[in-house]
Amino acid sequence: INASHYVHFSPQANINTSATFLQLLVNDCHSSQKNLIRNLHRLTSSVMETYITYFHYEVASTFYRSMADLKYLLGNSLYTKFKALN
């Protein structure tokens, strides 16, 4: 985290740290919106996969709806990984 703060708050980085996500999408001249959204999806999937890996028991014991609903929420890939852990 400290390394991230060092890079993003450096005056040489010239990054608007108070920008909203939509402002970053519009004003980023180095990446396309398609790539930014794809990377955001990858990040979200990785975070969810990590969460499921370490907290699969808690998810399984507290999710009261049907497994079909959980599969819909997680998506096929994450749901398959979740089922493999149980």
mmCIF file of C-alpha atoms in Angstrom:
data_model
loop_
_atom_site.group_PDB
_atom_site.id
_atom_site.type_symbol
_atom_site.label_atom_id
_atom_site.label_comp_id
_atom_site.label_asym_id
_atom_site.label_seq_id
_atom_site.Cartn_x
_atom_site.Cartn_y
_atom_site.Cartn_z
ATOM 1 C CA ILE A 1 0.000 0.000 0.000
ATOM 2 C CA ASN A 2 2.809 2.393 0.823
ATOM 3 C CA ALA A 3 4.372 1.812 -2.590
ATOM 4 C CA SER A 4 1.039 2.600 -4.233
ATOM 5 C CA HIS A 5 0.693 5.829 -2.243
ATOM 6 C CA TYR A 6 4.265 6.772 -3.120
ATOM 7 C CA VAL A 7 3.615 6.397 -6.855
ATOM 8 C CA HIS A 8 0.124 7.873 -7.013
ATOM 9 C CA PHE A 9 0.766 10.875 -4.775
ATOM 10 C CA SER A 10 4.110 11.750 -6.340
ATOM 11 C CA PRO A 11 4.051 15.216 -7.984
ATOM 12 C CA GLN A 12 5.841 13.732 -11.003
ATOM 13 C CA ALA A 13 3.002 11.260 -11.564
ATOM 14 C CA ASN A 14 0.622 14.118 -12.412
ATOM 15 C CA ILE A 15 -2.394 12.018 -11.381
ATOM 16 C CA ASN A 16 -5.694 13.500 -10.286
ATOM 17 C CA THR A 17 -6.167 11.507 -7.081
ATOM 18 C CA SER A 18 -9.600 12.993 -6.415
ATOM 19 C CA ALA A 19 -11.064 12.077 -9.814
ATOM 20 C CA THR A 20 -14.124 9.887 -10.057
ATOM 21 C CA PHE A 21 -14.042 6.664 -12.051
ATOM 22 C CA LEU A 22 -16.005 8.252 -14.919
ATOM 23 C CA GLN A 23 -13.609 11.215 -15.028
ATOM 24 C CA LEU A 24 -10.695 8.808 -15.263
ATOM 25 C CA LEU A 25 -12.407 6.940 -18.109
ATOM 26 C CA VAL A 26 -12.971 10.139 -20.072
ATOM 27 C CA ASN A 27 -9.661 11.896 -19.378
ATOM 28 C CA ASP A 28 -7.158 9.033 -19.535
ATOM 29 C CA CYS A 29 -5.182 9.511 -22.719
ATOM 30 C CA HIS A 30 -3.042 6.388 -22.309
ATOM 31 C CA SER A 31 -5.759 3.734 -22.202
ATOM 32 C CA SER A 32 -9.022 3.083 -23.937
ATOM 33 C CA GLN A 33 -12.271 2.800 -21.998
ATOM 34 C CA LYS A 34 -12.522 -0.792 -23.184
ATOM 35 C CA ASN A 35 -9.145 -1.667 -21.638
ATOM 36 C CA LEU A 36 -9.902 0.174 -18.404
ATOM 37 C CA ILE A 37 -13.213 -1.623 -17.978
ATOM 38 C CA ARG A 38 -11.610 -4.972 -18.844
ATOM 39 C CA ASN A 39 -8.900 -4.376 -16.235
ATOM 40 C CA LEU A 40 -11.502 -3.344 -13.651
ATOM 41 C CA HIS A 41 -13.370 -6.586 -14.348
ATOM 42 C CA ARG A 42 -10.158 -8.602 -13.954
ATOM 43 C CA LEU A 43 -9.416 -6.869 -10.670
ATOM 44 C CA THR A 44 -12.931 -7.463 -9.359
ATOM 45 C CA SER A 45 -12.809 -11.133 -10.366
ATOM 46 C CA SER A 46 -9.410 -11.581 -8.715
ATOM 47 C CA VAL A 47 -10.603 -9.980 -5.492
ATOM 48 C CA MET A 48 -13.709 -12.172 -5.462
ATOM 49 C CA GLU A 49 -11.628 -15.275 -6.184
ATOM 50 C CA THR A 50 -9.304 -14.419 -3.300
ATOM 51 C CA TYR A 51 -12.275 -13.812 -1.012
ATOM 52 C CA ILE A 52 -13.873 -17.116 -1.992
ATOM 53 C CA THR A 53 -10.583 -18.975 -1.531
ATOM 54 C CA TYR A 54 -10.081 -17.744 2.016
ATOM 55 C CA PHE A 55 -13.716 -17.446 3.130
ATOM 56 C CA HIS A 56 -15.462 -20.256 1.248
ATOM 57 C CA TYR A 57 -16.747 -21.819 4.464
ATOM 58 C CA GLU A 58 -18.287 -18.539 5.598
ATOM 59 C CA VAL A 59 -19.888 -17.974 2.191
ATOM 60 C CA ALA A 60 -21.288 -21.513 2.124
ATOM 61 C CA SER A 61 -22.673 -21.285 5.649
ATOM 62 C CA THR A 62 -24.231 -17.823 5.359
ATOM 63 C CA PHE A 63 -25.663 -17.808 1.832
ATOM 64 C CA TYR A 64 -29.307 -18.751 2.390
ATOM 65 C CA ARG A 65 -30.611 -18.552 -1.147
ATOM 66 C CA SER A 66 -30.355 -21.307 -3.714
ATOM 67 C CA MET A 67 -27.055 -22.401 -5.232
ATOM 68 C CA ALA A 68 -28.448 -21.288 -8.599
ATOM 69 C CA ASP A 69 -28.616 -17.735 -7.217
ATOM 70 C CA LEU A 70 -25.038 -17.967 -5.969
ATOM 71 C CA LYS A 71 -23.926 -19.274 -9.362
ATOM 72 C CA TYR A 72 -25.662 -16.322 -11.021
ATOM 73 C CA LEU A 73 -23.951 -13.843 -8.675
ATOM 74 C CA LEU A 74 -20.475 -15.365 -8.979
ATOM 75 C CA GLY A 75 -20.517 -16.412 -12.612
ATOM 76 C CA ASN A 76 -19.635 -19.857 -13.938
ATOM 77 C CA SER A 77 -15.872 -19.663 -13.415
ATOM 78 C CA LEU A 78 -15.941 -18.430 -9.810
ATOM 79 C CA TYR A 79 -18.816 -20.744 -8.926
ATOM 80 C CA THR A 80 -16.853 -23.748 -10.239
ATOM 81 C CA LYS A 81 -13.876 -22.730 -8.081
ATOM 82 C CA PHE A 82 -16.181 -22.233 -5.093
ATOM 83 C CA LYS A 83 -17.729 -25.698 -5.507
ATOM 84 C CA ALA A 84 -14.264 -27.281 -5.810
ATOM 85 C CA LEU A 85 -13.328 -25.863 -2.390
ATOM 86 C CA ASN A 86 -16.331 -27.409 -0.616
#
